[in-house]
Amino acid sequence: MGLFSRWRKEERTAVQARPTEPSPSDALSEPPRPRPEDGRPVSAPLTDAERSRISRGLEELAARGVDIDDLAAIGAAYDRAHADAAAGRGDAAEVVELFGVAIGEHLVRRSTRGWSVVTDAFGTDLGLVDARADTVVVPHNLVSARWMRGETGWIPGVVQHLVGLCPRAGA
């Protein structure tokens, strides 16, 4: 899972070309609903459990002195956590969880994306959706893929790029 287009181009065109006045046939002209088995993500509202998961992550990040509004601070904290784990002083799953939440919350605050539960052919996780951009971002996958490749120094550039794709007015 990661950055996906939810509808194929021809489906987006069909939706954009719809008349502004509703008609009795509108229900028939809607594009098919996304299905995870087609590789098209489906989103659902957060439950209390997911909201608690995000809150716990934000509390832990604050306790570690990580400023969610500062990409350089998030990146530096991730790089330190990566070095610590490489030296046997940390847990990869905890780092992926915390920095997935950090990146996700930064995107929520700076872009038009919002938290959601996202399911696709690969599973279900916290994700960020933006209907206007027709995309889904799963921050934990951003972190875990780069963790497995041993990448550091990537957070500010990658996250700022994602913010730039769907910036929040005034952010």
CSV table of N, CA and C in Angstrom, one decimal:
chain,number,residue,atom,x,y,z
A,1,MET,N,0.8,-1.2,0.0
A,1,MET,CA,0.0,0.0,0.0
A,1,MET,C,0.9,1.2,0.0
A,2,GLY,N,0.4,2.3,-0.4
A,2,GLY,CA,1.2,3.6,-0.4
A,2,GLY,C,0.4,4.6,-1.1
A,3,LEU,N,1.0,5.3,-2.0
A,3,LEU,CA,0.4,6.4,-2.7
A,3,LEU,C,-0.3,5.8,-3.9
A,4,PHE,N,-1.6,5.8,-3.9
A,4,PHE,CA,-2.4,5.1,-5.0
A,4,PHE,C,-3.5,6.0,-5.5
A,5,SER,N,-3.8,5.9,-6.8
A,5,SER,CA,-4.9,6.6,-7.4
A,5,SER,C,-6.1,5.7,-7.1
A,6,ARG,N,-7.2,6.3,-6.6
A,6,ARG,CA,-8.4,5.5,-6.2
A,6,ARG,C,-9.2,5.1,-7.4
A,7,TRP,N,-9.2,5.9,-8.5
A,7,TRP,CA,-10.0,5.6,-9.7
A,7,TRP,C,-9.1,5.7,-10.9
A,8,ARG,N,-9.5,4.9,-11.8
A,8,ARG,CA,-8.7,5.0,-13.1
A,8,ARG,C,-9.1,6.3,-13.8
A,9,LYS,N,-8.2,6.7,-14.7
A,9,LYS,CA,-8.4,8.0,-15.4
A,9,LYS,C,-9.8,8.1,-16.1
A,10,GLU,N,-10.2,7.0,-16.7
A,10,GLU,CA,-11.5,7.1,-17.4
A,10,GLU,C,-12.7,7.3,-16.4
A,11,GLU,N,-12.5,6.7,-15.2
A,11,GLU,CA,-13.6,6.9,-14.2
A,11,GLU,C,-13.6,8.3,-13.7
A,12,ARG,N,-12.4,8.9,-13.5
A,12,ARG,CA,-12.3,10.3,-13.0
A,12,ARG,C,-12.9,11.2,-14.1
A,13,THR,N,-12.7,11.0,-15.3
A,13,THR,CA,-13.2,11.8,-16.4
A,13,THR,C,-14.7,11.7,-16.4
A,14,ALA,N,-15.2,10.5,-16.2
A,14,ALA,CA,-16.7,10.3,-16.2
A,14,ALA,C,-17.3,11.1,-15.1
A,15,VAL,N,-16.7,11.1,-13.9
A,15,VAL,CA,-17.2,11.8,-12.8
A,15,VAL,C,-17.2,13.3,-13.0
A,16,GLN,N,-16.1,13.8,-13.6
A,16,GLN,CA,-15.9,15.3,-13.8
A,16,GLN,C,-16.9,15.7,-14.9
A,17,ALA,N,-17.3,14.9,-15.8
A,17,ALA,CA,-18.1,15.3,-16.9
A,17,ALA,C,-19.6,15.2,-16.5
A,18,ARG,N,-19.9,14.8,-15.4
A,18,ARG,CA,-21.3,14.7,-14.9
A,18,ARG,C,-22.0,16.0,-14.9
A,19,PRO,N,-23.3,16.1,-15.3
A,19,PRO,CA,-24.0,17.4,-15.2
A,19,PRO,C,-24.1,17.8,-13.8
A,20,THR,N,-24.3,19.1,-13.6
A,20,THR,CA,-24.4,19.6,-12.2
A,20,THR,C,-25.8,19.4,-11.6
A,21,GLU,N,-26.8,19.3,-12.5
A,21,GLU,CA,-28.1,19.0,-12.0
A,21,GLU,C,-28.3,17.5,-11.8
A,22,PRO,N,-28.8,17.0,-10.6
A,22,PRO,CA,-29.0,15.6,-10.4
A,22,PRO,C,-30.1,15.1,-11.4
A,23,SER,N,-29.9,13.9,-11.8
A,23,SER,CA,-31.0,13.3,-12.7
A,23,SER,C,-31.3,11.9,-12.1
A,24,PRO,N,-32.4,11.4,-12.5
A,24,PRO,CA,-32.8,10.0,-12.0
A,24,PRO,C,-31.8,9.0,-12.3
A,25,SER,N,-31.0,9.1,-13.3
A,25,SER,CA,-30.0,8.1,-13.7
A,25,SER,C,-28.7,8.3,-13.0
A,26,ASP,N,-28.5,9.3,-12.1
A,26,ASP,CA,-27.2,9.5,-11.5
A,26,ASP,C,-26.7,8.3,-10.8
A,27,ALA,N,-27.6,7.6,-10.1
A,27,ALA,CA,-27.1,6.4,-9.4
A,27,ALA,C,-26.5,5.4,-10.3
A,28,LEU,N,-26.9,5.3,-11.6
A,28,LEU,CA,-26.4,4.4,-12.5
A,28,LEU,C,-25.1,4.9,-13.1
A,29,SER,N,-24.9,6.3,-13.1
A,29,SER,CA,-23.7,6.8,-13.8
A,29,SER,C,-22.5,7.0,-12.8
A,30,GLU,N,-22.7,6.7,-11.6
A,30,GLU,CA,-21.6,6.7,-10.6
A,30,GLU,C,-20.5,5.7,-11.0
A,31,PRO,N,-19.2,6.0,-10.8
A,31,PRO,CA,-18.2,5.0,-11.0
A,31,PRO,C,-18.4,3.8,-10.0
A,32,PRO,N,-17.9,2.7,-10.4
A,32,PRO,CA,-18.0,1.6,-9.4
A,32,PRO,C,-17.2,1.9,-8.1
A,33,ARG,N,-17.7,1.4,-7.0
A,33,ARG,CA,-17.1,1.7,-5.7
A,33,ARG,C,-15.7,0.9,-5.7
A,34,PRO,N,-14.7,1.6,-5.2
A,34,PRO,CA,-13.4,0.9,-5.1
A,34,PRO,C,-13.5,-0.4,-4.3
A,35,ARG,N,-12.7,-1.4,-4.8
A,35,ARG,CA,-12.7,-2.7,-4.1
A,35,ARG,C,-11.3,-3.1,-3.8
A,36,PRO,N,-10.9,-3.4,-2.6
A,36,PRO,CA,-9.5,-3.8,-2.3
A,36,PRO,C,-9.0,-4.9,-3.1
A,37,GLU,N,-9.8,-5.8,-3.5
A,37,GLU,CA,-9.3,-7.0,-4.3
A,37,GLU,C,-8.9,-6.5,-5.7
A,38,ASP,N,-9.4,-5.4,-6.2
A,38,ASP,CA,-9.0,-4.8,-7.5
A,38,ASP,C,-7.7,-4.0,-7.3
A,39,GLY,N,-7.2,-3.9,-6.1
A,39,GLY,CA,-6.0,-3.1,-5.9
A,39,GLY,C,-6.3,-1.6,-5.7
A,40,ARG,N,-7.6,-1.3,-5.6
A,40,ARG,CA,-8.1,0.1,-5.4
A,40,ARG,C,-8.4,0.2,-3.9
A,41,PRO,N,-7.8,1.1,-3.2
A,41,PRO,CA,-8.0,1.3,-1.8
A,41,PRO,C,-9.5,1.7,-1.5
A,42,VAL,N,-9.9,1.3,-0.3
A,42,VAL,CA,-11.2,1.7,0.2
A,42,VAL,C,-10.9,2.3,1.6
A,43,SER,N,-11.5,3.5,1.9
A,43,SER,CA,-11.3,4.1,3.2
A,43,SER,C,-12.6,4.1,4.0
A,44,ALA,N,-12.4,4.1,5.3
A,44,ALA,CA,-13.5,4.1,6.3
A,44,ALA,C,-13.1,5.1,7.4
A,45,PRO,N,-14.0,5.6,8.1
A,45,PRO,CA,-13.7,6.6,9.2
A,45,PRO,C,-13.0,5.8,10.3
A,46,LEU,N,-12.2,6.6,11.0
A,46,LEU,CA,-11.5,6.1,12.2
A,46,LEU,C,-12.4,5.6,13.3
A,47,THR,N,-12.0,4.5,13.9
A,47,THR,CA,-12.8,4.1,15.1
A,47,THR,C,-12.1,4.7,16.3
A,48,ASP,N,-12.6,4.5,17.5
A,48,ASP,CA,-12.0,4.9,18.7
A,48,ASP,C,-10.6,4.3,18.9
A,49,ALA,N,-10.5,3.0,18.5
A,49,ALA,CA,-9.2,2.4,18.7
A,49,ALA,C,-8.1,3.0,17.8
A,50,GLU,N,-8.4,3.4,16.6
A,50,GLU,CA,-7.5,4.1,15.7
A,50,GLU,C,-7.1,5.5,16.3
A,51,ARG,N,-8.2,6.2,16.7
A,51,ARG,CA,-7.9,7.5,17.3
A,51,ARG,C,-7.0,7.4,18.5
A,52,SER,N,-7.2,6.4,19.3
A,52,SER,CA,-6.4,6.2,20.5
A,52,SER,C,-4.9,5.8,20.1
A,53,ARG,N,-4.8,5.1,19.1
A,53,ARG,CA,-3.5,4.7,18.5
A,53,ARG,C,-2.7,6.0,18.1
A,54,ILE,N,-3.4,6.9,17.4
A,54,ILE,CA,-2.8,8.1,17.0
A,54,ILE,C,-2.4,9.0,18.2
A,55,SER,N,-3.3,9.1,19.1
A,55,SER,CA,-3.1,9.9,20.4
A,55,SER,C,-1.9,9.3,21.1
A,56,ARG,N,-1.8,8.0,21.3
A,56,ARG,CA,-0.7,7.4,22.0
A,56,ARG,C,0.6,7.7,21.3
A,57,GLY,N,0.6,7.6,20.0
A,57,GLY,CA,1.9,7.9,19.3
A,57,GLY,C,2.3,9.4,19.4
A,58,LEU,N,1.3,10.3,19.4
A,58,LEU,CA,1.6,11.7,19.5
A,58,LEU,C,2.1,12.0,20.9
A,59,GLU,N,1.5,11.4,21.9
A,59,GLU,CA,2.0,11.6,23.3
A,59,GLU,C,3.5,11.1,23.5
A,60,GLU,N,3.8,9.9,22.9
A,60,GLU,CA,5.1,9.4,23.0
A,60,GLU,C,6.1,10.3,22.2
A,61,LEU,N,5.7,10.8,21.1
A,61,LEU,CA,6.6,11.7,20.3
A,61,LEU,C,6.8,13.0,21.1
A,62,ALA,N,5.8,13.5,21.7
A,62,ALA,CA,6.0,14.7,22.5
A,62,ALA,C,6.9,14.5,23.7
A,63,ALA,N,6.8,13.3,24.3
A,63,ALA,CA,7.6,12.9,25.5
A,63,ALA,C,9.1,12.8,25.0
A,64,ARG,N,9.3,12.5,23.7
A,64,ARG,CA,10.7,12.4,23.2
A,64,ARG,C,11.1,13.8,22.6
A,65,GLY,N,10.3,14.8,22.8
A,65,GLY,CA,10.7,16.1,22.3
A,65,GLY,C,10.6,16.3,20.8
A,66,VAL,N,9.8,15.5,20.1
A,66,VAL,CA,9.6,15.6,18.7
A,66,VAL,C,8.5,16.6,18.4
A,67,ASP,N,8.8,17.7,17.7
A,67,ASP,CA,7.8,18.7,17.2
A,67,ASP,C,7.2,18.3,15.9
A,68,ILE,N,5.9,17.9,16.0
A,68,ILE,CA,5.2,17.4,14.8
A,68,ILE,C,5.2,18.4,13.7
A,69,ASP,N,5.2,19.7,14.0
A,69,ASP,CA,5.1,20.7,13.0
A,69,ASP,C,6.5,21.1,12.3
A,70,ASP,N,7.5,20.4,12.8
A,70,ASP,CA,8.9,20.7,12.3
A,70,ASP,C,9.5,19.4,11.6
A,71,LEU,N,9.5,19.5,10.2
A,71,LEU,CA,9.9,18.3,9.5
A,71,LEU,C,11.4,18.0,9.8
A,72,ALA,N,12.2,19.0,10.0
A,72,ALA,CA,13.6,18.7,10.3
A,72,ALA,C,13.8,18.0,11.6
A,73,ALA,N,12.9,18.4,12.6
A,73,ALA,CA,12.9,17.7,13.9
A,73,ALA,C,12.5,16.3,13.8
A,74,ILE,N,11.4,16.1,13.0
A,74,ILE,CA,10.9,14.7,12.8
A,74,ILE,C,12.0,13.8,12.1
A,75,GLY,N,12.6,14.4,11.1
A,75,GLY,CA,13.7,13.7,10.4
A,75,GLY,C,14.9,13.4,11.3
A,76,ALA,N,15.3,14.3,12.1
A,76,ALA,CA,16.5,14.1,12.9
A,76,ALA,C,16.1,13.1,14.0
A,77,ALA,N,14.9,13.1,14.5
A,77,ALA,CA,14.5,12.1,15.6
A,77,ALA,C,14.5,10.7,14.9
A,78,TYR,N,13.9,10.6,13.7
A,78,TYR,CA,13.9,9.3,13.0
A,78,TYR,C,15.3,8.8,12.8
A,79,ASP,N,16.2,9.7,12.3
A,79,ASP,CA,17.6,9.2,12.0
A,79,ASP,C,18.3,8.8,13.3
A,80,ARG,N,18.0,9.4,14.5
A,80,ARG,CA,18.6,9.0,15.7
A,80,ARG,C,18.0,7.6,16.1
A,81,ALA,N,16.7,7.5,16.0
A,81,ALA,CA,16.1,6.2,16.3
A,81,ALA,C,16.6,5.1,15.4
A,82,HIS,N,16.8,5.4,14.2
A,82,HIS,CA,17.3,4.4,13.2
A,82,HIS,C,18.8,4.0,13.7
A,83,ALA,N,19.6,4.9,14.0
A,83,ALA,CA,21.0,4.6,14.5
A,83,ALA,C,20.9,3.8,15.8
A,84,ASP,N,20.0,4.2,16.7
A,84,ASP,CA,19.9,3.4,18.0
A,84,ASP,C,19.5,2.0,17.7
A,85,ALA,N,18.5,1.8,16.8
A,85,ALA,CA,18.1,0.4,16.5
A,85,ALA,C,19.1,-0.4,15.9
A,86,ALA,N,19.9,0.3,15.0
A,86,ALA,CA,21.0,-0.4,14.3
A,86,ALA,C,22.1,-0.8,15.3
A,87,ALA,N,22.2,-0.1,16.4
A,87,ALA,CA,23.2,-0.4,17.4
A,87,ALA,C,22.6,-1.4,18.5
A,88,GLY,N,21.4,-1.9,18.2
A,88,GLY,CA,20.7,-2.8,19.2
A,88,GLY,C,20.0,-2.1,20.3
A,89,ARG,N,19.7,-0.8,20.2
A,89,ARG,CA,19.1,-0.1,21.3
A,89,ARG,C,17.7,0.5,20.9
A,90,GLY,N,16.9,-0.3,20.3
A,90,GLY,CA,15.6,0.1,19.9
A,90,GLY,C,14.8,-1.0,19.2
A,91,ASP,N,13.6,-0.7,19.0
A,91,ASP,CA,12.7,-1.7,18.3
A,91,ASP,C,12.2,-1.1,17.0
A,92,ALA,N,12.4,-1.8,15.9
A,92,ALA,CA,12.0,-1.3,14.6
A,92,ALA,C,10.5,-1.1,14.5
A,93,ALA,N,9.7,-2.0,15.1
A,93,ALA,CA,8.2,-1.8,15.0
A,93,ALA,C,7.8,-0.6,15.7
A,94,GLU,N,8.4,-0.3,16.8
A,94,GLU,CA,8.1,1.0,17.6
A,94,GLU,C,8.4,2.2,16.8
A,95,VAL,N,9.6,2.2,16.1
A,95,VAL,CA,10.0,3.3,15.3
A,95,VAL,C,9.1,3.5,14.2
A,96,VAL,N,8.8,2.5,13.5
A,96,VAL,CA,7.8,2.6,12.3
A,96,VAL,C,6.5,3.1,12.8
A,97,GLU,N,6.0,2.6,13.9
A,97,GLU,CA,4.7,3.1,14.4
A,97,GLU,C,4.8,4.6,14.8
A,98,LEU,N,5.8,5.0,15.5
A,98,LEU,CA,5.9,6.4,16.0
A,98,LEU,C,6.1,7.4,14.8
A,99,PHE,N,6.9,7.0,13.9
A,99,PHE,CA,7.2,8.0,12.8
A,99,PHE,C,6.2,7.9,11.7
A,100,GLY,N,5.4,6.8,11.6
A,100,GLY,CA,4.3,6.7,10.7
A,100,GLY,C,3.2,7.7,11.3
A,101,VAL,N,3.0,7.7,12.6
A,101,VAL,CA,2.1,8.7,13.2
A,101,VAL,C,2.6,10.1,13.0
A,102,ALA,N,3.9,10.3,13.2
A,102,ALA,CA,4.4,11.7,13.1
A,102,ALA,C,4.2,12.2,11.7
A,103,ILE,N,4.6,11.4,10.7
A,103,ILE,CA,4.4,11.9,9.3
A,103,ILE,C,3.0,12.1,9.0
A,104,GLY,N,2.1,11.1,9.4
A,104,GLY,CA,0.7,11.3,9.1
A,104,GLY,C,0.1,12.5,9.7
A,105,GLU,N,0.4,12.8,11.0
A,105,GLU,CA,-0.1,14.0,11.6
A,105,GLU,C,0.4,15.2,11.0
A,106,HIS,N,1.7,15.2,10.6
A,106,HIS,CA,2.2,16.4,10.0
A,106,HIS,C,1.4,16.7,8.7
A,107,LEU,N,1.2,15.6,7.9
A,107,LEU,CA,0.4,15.8,6.7
A,107,LEU,C,-1.0,16.3,6.9
A,108,VAL,N,-1.7,15.8,8.0
A,108,VAL,CA,-3.0,16.2,8.3
A,108,VAL,C,-3.0,17.7,8.6
A,109,ARG,N,-2.0,18.2,9.4
A,109,ARG,CA,-1.9,19.6,9.7
A,109,ARG,C,-1.6,20.5,8.6
A,110,ARG,N,-0.8,20.0,7.6
A,110,ARG,CA,-0.3,20.9,6.6
A,110,ARG,C,-0.9,20.7,5.2
A,111,SER,N,-1.7,19.6,5.0
A,111,SER,CA,-2.3,19.3,3.7
A,111,SER,C,-3.8,19.1,3.9
A,112,THR,N,-4.4,18.8,2.8
A,112,THR,CA,-5.9,18.6,2.8
A,112,THR,C,-6.2,17.1,3.1
A,113,ARG,N,-5.2,16.4,3.5
A,113,ARG,CA,-5.5,14.9,3.8
A,113,ARG,C,-6.0,14.8,5.2
A,114,GLY,N,-6.8,13.7,5.4
A,114,GLY,CA,-7.3,13.4,6.7
A,114,GLY,C,-7.1,11.9,7.0
A,115,TRP,N,-7.0,11.6,8.4
A,115,TRP,CA,-6.8,10.3,8.8
A,115,TRP,C,-8.0,9.4,8.4
A,116,SER,N,-7.8,8.2,8.1
A,116,SER,CA,-8.8,7.2,7.7
A,116,SER,C,-8.2,5.8,7.9
A,117,VAL,N,-9.1,4.9,7.9
A,117,VAL,CA,-8.7,3.5,7.9
A,117,VAL,C,-8.8,3.0,6.4
A,118,VAL,N,-7.6,2.6,5.9
A,118,VAL,CA,-7.5,2.3,4.5
A,118,VAL,C,-7.3,0.8,4.3
A,119,THR,N,-8.1,0.2,3.4
A,119,THR,CA,-7.9,-1.2,3.1
A,119,THR,C,-7.7,-1.3,1.6
A,120,ASP,N,-6.7,-2.1,1.2
A,120,ASP,CA,-6.4,-2.5,-0.2
A,120,ASP,C,-6.1,-4.0,-0.2
A,121,ALA,N,-5.6,-4.4,-1.4
A,121,ALA,CA,-5.3,-5.8,-1.6
A,121,ALA,C,-4.3,-6.4,-0.6
A,122,PHE,N,-3.5,-5.5,0.0
A,122,PHE,CA,-2.4,-5.9,0.9
A,122,PHE,C,-2.7,-5.9,2.3
A,123,GLY,N,-3.9,-5.3,2.7
A,123,GLY,CA,-4.3,-5.2,4.1
A,123,GLY,C,-4.9,-3.9,4.5
A,124,THR,N,-5.0,-3.7,5.8
A,124,THR,CA,-5.7,-2.5,6.4
A,124,THR,C,-4.7,-1.8,7.3
A,125,ASP,N,-4.7,-0.5,7.2
A,125,ASP,CA,-3.8,0.3,8.1
A,125,ASP,C,-4.3,1.7,8.2
A,126,LEU,N,-3.8,2.5,9.1
A,126,LEU,CA,-4.0,3.9,9.1
A,126,LEU,C,-3.5,4.5,7.8
A,127,GLY,N,-4.3,5.4,7.3
A,127,GLY,CA,-3.9,6.1,6.1
A,127,GLY,C,-4.4,7.5,6.0
A,128,LEU,N,-4.1,8.2,5.0
A,128,LEU,CA,-4.5,9.6,4.8
A,128,LEU,C,-5.2,9.6,3.4
A,129,VAL,N,-6.4,10.2,3.4
A,129,VAL,CA,-7.1,10.4,2.1
A,129,VAL,C,-7.4,11.8,1.8
A,130,ASP,N,-7.4,12.1,0.5
A,130,ASP,CA,-7.8,13.4,0.0
A,130,ASP,C,-8.6,13.2,-1.2
A,131,ALA,N,-9.9,13.4,-1.1
A,131,ALA,CA,-10.8,13.1,-2.2
A,131,ALA,C,-10.5,14.0,-3.4
A,132,ARG,N,-10.1,15.2,-3.2
A,132,ARG,CA,-9.8,16.1,-4.3
A,132,ARG,C,-8.6,15.6,-5.1
A,133,ALA,N,-7.6,15.1,-4.4
A,133,ALA,CA,-6.4,14.6,-5.1
A,133,ALA,C,-6.5,13.2,-5.6
A,134,ASP,N,-7.6,12.5,-5.1
A,134,ASP,CA,-7.8,11.1,-5.6
A,134,ASP,C,-6.7,10.2,-5.2
A,135,THR,N,-6.1,10.4,-4.0
A,135,THR,CA,-5.0,9.6,-3.6
A,135,THR,C,-5.1,9.2,-2.2
A,136,VAL,N,-4.3,8.1,-1.8
A,136,VAL,CA,-4.2,7.6,-0.5
A,136,VAL,C,-2.7,7.5,-0.2
A,137,VAL,N,-2.4,7.9,1.1
A,137,VAL,CA,-1.0,7.8,1.6
A,137,VAL,C,-1.1,7.0,2.8
A,138,VAL,N,-0.2,6.0,2.9
A,138,VAL,CA,-0.1,5.2,4.2
A,138,VAL,C,1.3,5.5,4.8
A,139,PRO,N,1.3,6.4,5.8
A,139,PRO,CA,2.6,6.8,6.3
A,139,PRO,C,3.4,5.7,6.9
A,140,HIS,N,2.8,4.7,7.5
A,140,HIS,CA,3.6,3.6,8.0
A,140,HIS,C,4.3,2.8,6.9
A,141,ASN,N,3.8,2.7,5.8
A,141,ASN,CA,4.5,2.1,4.6
A,141,ASN,C,5.6,2.9,4.1
A,142,LEU,N,5.5,4.3,4.1
A,142,LEU,CA,6.6,5.1,3.8
A,142,LEU,C,7.8,4.8,4.7
A,143,VAL,N,7.5,4.7,6.0
A,143,VAL,CA,8.5,4.5,7.0
A,143,VAL,C,9.1,3.1,6.9
A,144,SER,N,8.3,2.1,6.9
A,144,SER,CA,8.8,0.7,6.9
A,144,SER,C,9.6,0.4,5.7
A,145,ALA,N,9.2,0.9,4.5
A,145,ALA,CA,10.0,0.6,3.3
A,145,ALA,C,11.4,1.2,3.4
A,146,ARG,N,11.4,2.4,3.9
A,146,ARG,CA,12.8,3.1,4.0
A,146,ARG,C,13.6,2.5,5.1
A,147,TRP,N,12.9,2.1,6.2
A,147,TRP,CA,13.6,1.4,7.3
A,147,TRP,C,14.3,0.1,6.8
A,148,MET,N,13.5,-0.6,6.0
A,148,MET,CA,14.1,-1.9,5.5
A,148,MET,C,15.3,-1.7,4.6
A,149,ARG,N,15.3,-0.6,3.9
A,149,ARG,CA,16.4,-0.2,3.0
A,149,ARG,C,17.5,0.5,3.7
A,150,GLY,N,17.3,0.8,5.0
A,150,GLY,CA,18.3,1.5,5.8
A,150,GLY,C,18.5,3.0,5.5
A,151,GLU,N,17.5,3.6,4.9
A,151,GLU,CA,17.5,5.0,4.5
A,151,GLU,C,17.4,5.9,5.7
A,152,THR,N,18.1,7.0,5.7
A,152,THR,CA,18.0,8.1,6.6
A,152,THR,C,18.0,9.4,5.8
A,153,GLY,N,17.6,10.5,6.5
A,153,GLY,CA,17.7,11.8,5.8
A,153,GLY,C,16.6,12.0,4.8
A,154,TRP,N,15.6,11.2,4.7
A,154,TRP,CA,14.6,11.2,3.7
A,154,TRP,C,13.3,12.0,4.1
A,155,ILE,N,13.0,12.1,5.4
A,155,ILE,CA,11.7,12.6,5.8
A,155,ILE,C,11.4,14.0,5.4
A,156,PRO,N,12.3,15.0,5.6
A,156,PRO,CA,11.9,16.3,5.2
A,156,PRO,C,11.5,16.5,3.7
A,157,GLY,N,12.3,15.9,2.8
A,157,GLY,CA,12.1,16.0,1.4
A,157,GLY,C,10.8,15.3,0.9
A,158,VAL,N,10.7,14.1,1.4
A,158,VAL,CA,9.5,13.3,0.9
A,158,VAL,C,8.2,13.8,1.5
A,159,VAL,N,8.2,14.2,2.8
A,159,VAL,CA,7.0,14.7,3.4
A,159,VAL,C,6.6,16.1,2.8
A,160,GLN,N,7.6,16.9,2.6
A,160,GLN,CA,7.3,18.2,2.0
A,160,GLN,C,6.8,18.1,0.6
A,161,HIS,N,7.3,17.1,-0.1
A,161,HIS,CA,6.7,16.9,-1.5
A,161,HIS,C,5.3,16.5,-1.4
A,162,LEU,N,4.9,15.6,-0.4
A,162,LEU,CA,3.5,15.2,-0.2
A,162,LEU,C,2.6,16.3,0.2
A,163,VAL,N,3.1,17.2,1.1
A,163,VAL,CA,2.4,18.4,1.5
A,163,VAL,C,2.1,19.3,0.2
A,164,GLY,N,3.1,19.4,-0.6
A,164,GLY,CA,3.0,20.3,-1.8
A,164,GLY,C,2.0,19.8,-2.8
A,165,LEU,N,1.7,18.5,-2.8
A,165,LEU,CA,0.7,17.9,-3.7
A,165,LEU,C,-0.7,18.3,-3.4
A,166,CYS,N,-1.0,18.5,-2.1
A,166,CYS,CA,-2.3,18.9,-1.6
A,166,CYS,C,-2.2,19.8,-0.4
A,167,PRO,N,-1.7,21.0,-0.6
A,167,PRO,CA,-1.4,21.9,0.5
A,167,PRO,C,-2.7,22.5,1.1
A,168,ARG,N,-2.7,22.6,2.4
A,168,ARG,CA,-3.9,23.3,3.1
A,168,ARG,C,-3.7,24.7,2.9
A,169,ALA,N,-4.8,25.4,2.7
A,169,ALA,CA,-4.8,26.9,2.5
A,169,ALA,C,-4.3,27.5,3.8
A,170,GLY,N,-3.3,28.4,3.7
A,170,GLY,CA,-2.8,29.1,4.9
A,170,GLY,C,-1.8,28.3,5.8
A,171,ALA,N,-1.5,27.0,5.3
A,171,ALA,CA,-0.6,26.2,6.1
A,171,ALA,C,0.8,26.5,5.8
